[in-house]
Structure formats: C-alpha cells, structure tokens
Amino acid sequence: MGRGKKKSFGSKGRGGSHVNGERKRYKKFEELARDNKSFRKYYTTQQIVSEDEFPELMETMRTVLPTNFRITGSRQQATDIREQIMTEFVPYIRKVRIDGAEIEAPHPLPWYPNEFGWQFSIPRIALKKSTELANFHSFLVTETEIGNISRQEAVSMVPPLLLDVRSDHIVLDMCAAPGSKT
C-alpha cells in the first residue's frame, strides 16, 4: 500500500455486513436458496439439456459436494500423512456423532494411486464449523498451508493421471486457475 492513508477493510467483527448502519446477518449455508433467475436464464439459453431435463440439471447443480483432498508431499511425507489419517483420524471420526447422526469417515478414492486421494462426505462448510471435527479440520488446513495436502474436487485429480505426464514433458494447462491441477 505504501505510505500515507491506510485503506480500511471494514470491521473485524463477525456475523454480517453493515447496510445503512444496520448489521445484516449472514444466512447459514443451509438457509441459502441456491436459485437465481439470471443463472436459470443463462443455462436455459445454453440449451445443454432438454426442457424436460432442466429441473434435474438444476437439482444436480445444487448438490453439495464432498470434501476431497490429495496428499502431495514427498514420498515419505505422503506415506506418513496417509498413515496418520488412517490410524488416528479415521478411527476417531468413525465414533463421531453430529446431531445424533453417525457420519461417514474419510476414505481413499479407489482409483487414485497409493491411497493418496481422499474423500469425506462432509461438505467443506460443515467440516469447518463442526467442533467434533475441529482437530481434523485443523490438520487439513495446516497440511494444506505447508503444501503436503491439496484440496480439490475429485474430478480435478483425474487429468494428471490420464495424461501420464513425465519429467521430460512440457504441459500447458489452458484451464489453469489458482489451484493445483498444474
């Protein structure tokens, strides 16, 4: 920013923005309508599915995705992290109940090599807010920050496996965005 006047980024409080001096409460994820007139119009105009199939497309797009991650550290680090997940976190999570309901523990994606790709049926927002899963969430955040785990959708893990990229290859990912496909 340089010298001089500091830019204000708003209050450091929690739970909403201010509109005309009034605090506006953020809605919980479950409360969000997940429907939008412009969004519907855009996808209707694209005609990617028939009119009869459109409601099913919209319902599918509203589906909350599971939490996915892949272990990316050096070979020994990756093995150690995988073992920690399998021996510490999975047994603990199998015993966890949220609102009285049993939850599915994280499990390796069967098609990802060396059990380094994982899926957890809990959506990211629920994982972040759950006190019962706080240690696992903290572990994922820490390992992500230091580069040992990469959180990404399972579908994004597929292309590198199919491309069979080797050290002497040059790859230009034209769909690259901040993420870890490249």
Short mmCIF file of C-alpha atoms in Angstrom, two decimals:
data_model
loop_
_atom_site.label_atom_id
_atom_site.label_comp_id
_atom_site.label_asym_id
_atom_site.label_seq_id
_atom_site.Cartn_x
_atom_site.Cartn_y
_atom_site.Cartn_z
CA MET A 1 0.00 0.00 0.00
CA GLY A 2 2.80 2.39 0.58
CA ARG A 3 2.86 5.36 2.89
CA GLY A 4 0.07 7.61 3.87
CA LYS A 5 -3.54 6.84 4.48
CA LYS A 6 -4.31 3.22 5.34
CA LYS A 7 -7.13 1.57 3.49
CA SER A 8 -9.91 0.28 5.69
CA PHE A 9 -11.17 -3.22 5.02
CA GLY A 10 -14.22 -2.98 7.23
CA SER A 11 -14.82 -4.12 10.75
CA LYS A 12 -13.08 -7.09 12.22
CA GLY A 13 -16.26 -8.34 13.84
CA ARG A 14 -18.19 -11.44 12.91
CA GLY A 15 -21.57 -12.26 11.56
CA GLY A 16 -22.62 -9.91 8.84
CA SER A 17 -22.08 -6.76 6.89
CA HIS A 18 -23.43 -3.31 7.57
CA VAL A 19 -26.14 -1.76 5.41
CA ASN A 20 -27.12 1.85 6.21
CA GLY A 21 -25.56 1.45 9.66
CA GLU A 22 -27.62 -1.67 10.37
CA ARG A 23 -25.96 -5.03 10.87
CA LYS A 24 -27.12 -7.56 8.26
CA ARG A 25 -27.00 -11.17 9.46
CA TYR A 26 -25.33 -13.70 7.16
CA LYS A 27 -27.54 -16.64 6.32
CA LYS A 28 -26.46 -20.13 7.25
CA PHE A 29 -25.40 -22.28 4.32
CA GLU A 30 -28.49 -24.48 4.73
CA GLU A 31 -30.73 -21.39 4.52
CA LEU A 32 -29.42 -20.23 1.13
CA ALA A 33 -31.97 -20.62 -1.66
CA ARG A 34 -29.34 -21.69 -4.22
CA ASP A 35 -31.55 -20.42 -7.02
CA ASN A 36 -31.13 -17.36 -9.18
CA LYS A 37 -33.22 -16.02 -12.05
CA SER A 38 -30.18 -14.91 -14.11
CA PHE A 39 -28.45 -18.24 -13.51
CA ARG A 40 -31.54 -20.18 -14.70
CA LYS A 41 -31.87 -17.93 -17.76
CA TYR A 42 -28.21 -18.40 -18.67
CA TYR A 43 -28.39 -22.20 -18.52
CA THR A 44 -31.78 -22.31 -20.26
CA THR A 45 -30.34 -20.23 -23.11
CA GLN A 46 -27.37 -22.61 -23.44
CA GLN A 47 -29.77 -25.48 -24.22
CA ILE A 48 -27.31 -28.04 -22.86
CA VAL A 49 -30.21 -30.23 -21.79
CA SER A 50 -33.80 -30.55 -22.95
CA GLU A 51 -36.56 -28.57 -21.23
CA ASP A 52 -37.73 -31.79 -19.56
CA GLU A 53 -34.25 -32.48 -18.15
CA PHE A 54 -33.65 -28.92 -16.95
CA PRO A 55 -35.15 -29.39 -13.42
CA GLU A 56 -32.87 -32.39 -12.89
CA LEU A 57 -29.86 -30.35 -14.05
CA MET A 58 -30.72 -27.59 -11.58
CA GLU A 59 -31.16 -30.07 -8.74
CA THR A 60 -27.81 -31.66 -9.57
CA MET A 61 -26.12 -28.26 -9.58
CA ARG A 62 -27.50 -27.65 -6.07
CA THR A 63 -25.87 -30.81 -4.77
CA VAL A 64 -23.37 -30.04 -2.04
CA LEU A 65 -20.06 -31.64 -2.95
CA PRO A 66 -18.00 -33.70 -0.51
CA THR A 67 -14.62 -32.60 0.80
CA ASN A 68 -11.82 -34.03 -1.33
CA PHE A 69 -8.08 -33.78 -0.95
CA ARG A 70 -4.94 -35.43 -2.18
CA ILE A 71 -1.70 -35.97 -0.35
CA THR A 72 1.13 -34.28 -2.24
CA GLY A 73 4.24 -34.21 -0.03
CA SER A 74 7.46 -36.08 -0.75
CA ARG A 75 7.05 -39.85 -0.98
CA GLN A 76 7.93 -40.48 2.70
CA GLN A 77 5.93 -37.48 3.92
CA ALA A 78 2.96 -38.56 1.83
CA THR A 79 3.13 -42.07 3.27
CA ASP A 80 3.39 -40.70 6.82
CA ILE A 81 0.42 -38.38 6.31
CA ARG A 82 -1.68 -41.18 4.81
CA GLU A 83 -0.84 -43.41 7.78
CA GLN A 84 -1.72 -40.64 10.24
CA ILE A 85 -5.10 -40.17 8.57
CA MET A 86 -5.77 -43.93 8.56
CA THR A 87 -4.60 -44.67 12.12
CA GLU A 88 -5.59 -41.51 14.01
CA PHE A 89 -8.34 -39.59 12.24
CA VAL A 90 -10.42 -42.30 10.55
CA PRO A 91 -10.93 -44.37 13.74
CA TYR A 92 -11.82 -41.22 15.71
CA ILE A 93 -14.24 -39.91 13.06
CA ARG A 94 -15.99 -43.29 12.88
CA LYS A 95 -17.07 -42.71 16.50
CA VAL A 96 -18.22 -39.12 15.99
CA ARG A 97 -21.92 -38.29 16.03
CA ILE A 98 -23.17 -34.93 14.79
CA ASP A 99 -26.68 -34.05 15.94
CA GLY A 100 -27.01 -37.70 16.95
CA ALA A 101 -26.23 -38.98 13.46
CA GLU A 102 -23.28 -41.15 12.51
CA ILE A 103 -21.06 -39.69 9.83
CA GLU A 104 -19.02 -41.47 7.21
CA ALA A 105 -15.28 -41.35 7.88
CA PRO A 106 -12.90 -40.10 5.18
CA HIS A 107 -11.91 -42.82 2.75
CA PRO A 108 -9.35 -43.19 -0.04
CA LEU A 109 -10.62 -42.75 -3.58
CA PRO A 110 -10.33 -46.27 -5.02
CA TRP A 111 -8.95 -45.09 -8.37
CA TYR A 112 -6.27 -42.73 -7.01
CA PRO A 113 -2.79 -44.30 -6.76
CA ASN A 114 -1.30 -45.29 -3.40
CA GLU A 115 -4.39 -44.16 -1.45
CA PHE A 116 -3.19 -40.55 -1.74
CA GLY A 117 -6.59 -39.21 -2.94
CA TRP A 118 -9.30 -38.95 -0.27
CA GLN A 119 -12.97 -38.10 0.03
CA PHE A 120 -15.03 -37.09 3.05
CA SER A 121 -18.81 -36.96 2.70
CA ILE A 122 -19.00 -33.89 4.95
CA PRO A 123 -19.21 -30.64 2.94
CA ARG A 124 -16.36 -28.18 3.50
CA ILE A 125 -18.59 -25.68 5.31
CA ALA A 126 -19.76 -28.34 7.80
CA LEU A 127 -16.20 -29.58 8.33
CA LYS A 128 -15.11 -26.03 9.09
CA LYS A 129 -17.87 -25.40 11.63
CA SER A 130 -18.01 -28.76 13.41
CA THR A 131 -16.48 -28.77 16.90
CA GLU A 132 -16.32 -32.58 16.77
CA LEU A 133 -14.13 -32.42 13.67
CA ALA A 134 -12.01 -29.41 14.70
CA ASN A 135 -8.78 -31.42 15.02
CA PHE A 136 -9.20 -33.00 11.59
CA HIS A 137 -10.05 -29.63 10.04
CA SER A 138 -7.01 -28.05 11.69
CA PHE A 139 -4.83 -30.90 10.39
CA LEU A 140 -6.12 -30.40 6.83
CA VAL A 141 -5.60 -26.63 6.99
CA THR A 142 -2.07 -26.95 8.36
CA GLU A 143 -1.01 -29.63 5.88
CA THR A 144 -2.56 -27.62 3.03
CA GLU A 145 -0.71 -24.46 4.07
CA ILE A 146 2.66 -26.23 4.08
CA GLY A 147 1.96 -27.98 0.77
CA ASN A 148 1.52 -31.59 1.89
CA ILE A 149 -2.18 -31.73 1.06
CA SER A 150 -4.04 -30.17 -1.83
CA ARG A 151 -7.79 -29.72 -1.53
CA GLN A 152 -9.54 -30.12 -4.85
CA GLU A 153 -12.55 -31.79 -6.40
CA ALA A 154 -12.07 -35.43 -7.31
CA VAL A 155 -12.73 -34.66 -11.00
CA SER A 156 -9.70 -32.33 -10.99
CA MET A 157 -7.48 -35.19 -9.84
CA VAL A 158 -8.22 -37.26 -12.95
CA PRO A 159 -6.48 -35.38 -15.83
CA PRO A 160 -2.92 -35.68 -14.47
CA LEU A 161 -3.44 -39.41 -14.02
CA LEU A 162 -4.71 -39.87 -17.58
CA LEU A 163 -2.06 -37.65 -19.17
CA ASP A 164 0.78 -39.72 -17.69
CA VAL A 165 3.00 -36.61 -17.58
CA ARG A 166 6.71 -37.36 -17.27
CA SER A 167 9.64 -35.16 -16.28
CA ASP A 168 10.69 -34.57 -19.91
CA HIS A 169 7.19 -33.40 -20.96
CA ILE A 170 6.06 -29.80 -21.24
CA VAL A 171 2.40 -29.20 -20.35
CA LEU A 172 0.39 -26.03 -20.81
CA ASP A 173 -2.85 -26.15 -18.83
CA MET A 174 -5.15 -23.69 -20.60
CA CYS A 175 -7.77 -24.08 -17.87
CA ALA A 176 -5.42 -23.34 -15.00
CA ALA A 177 -6.72 -21.13 -12.25
CA PRO A 178 -5.45 -20.71 -8.74
CA GLY A 179 -5.43 -24.34 -7.80
CA SER A 180 -3.27 -27.38 -8.15
CA LYS A 181 -4.03 -29.06 -11.46
CA THR A 182 -0.77 -27.82 -12.99
#
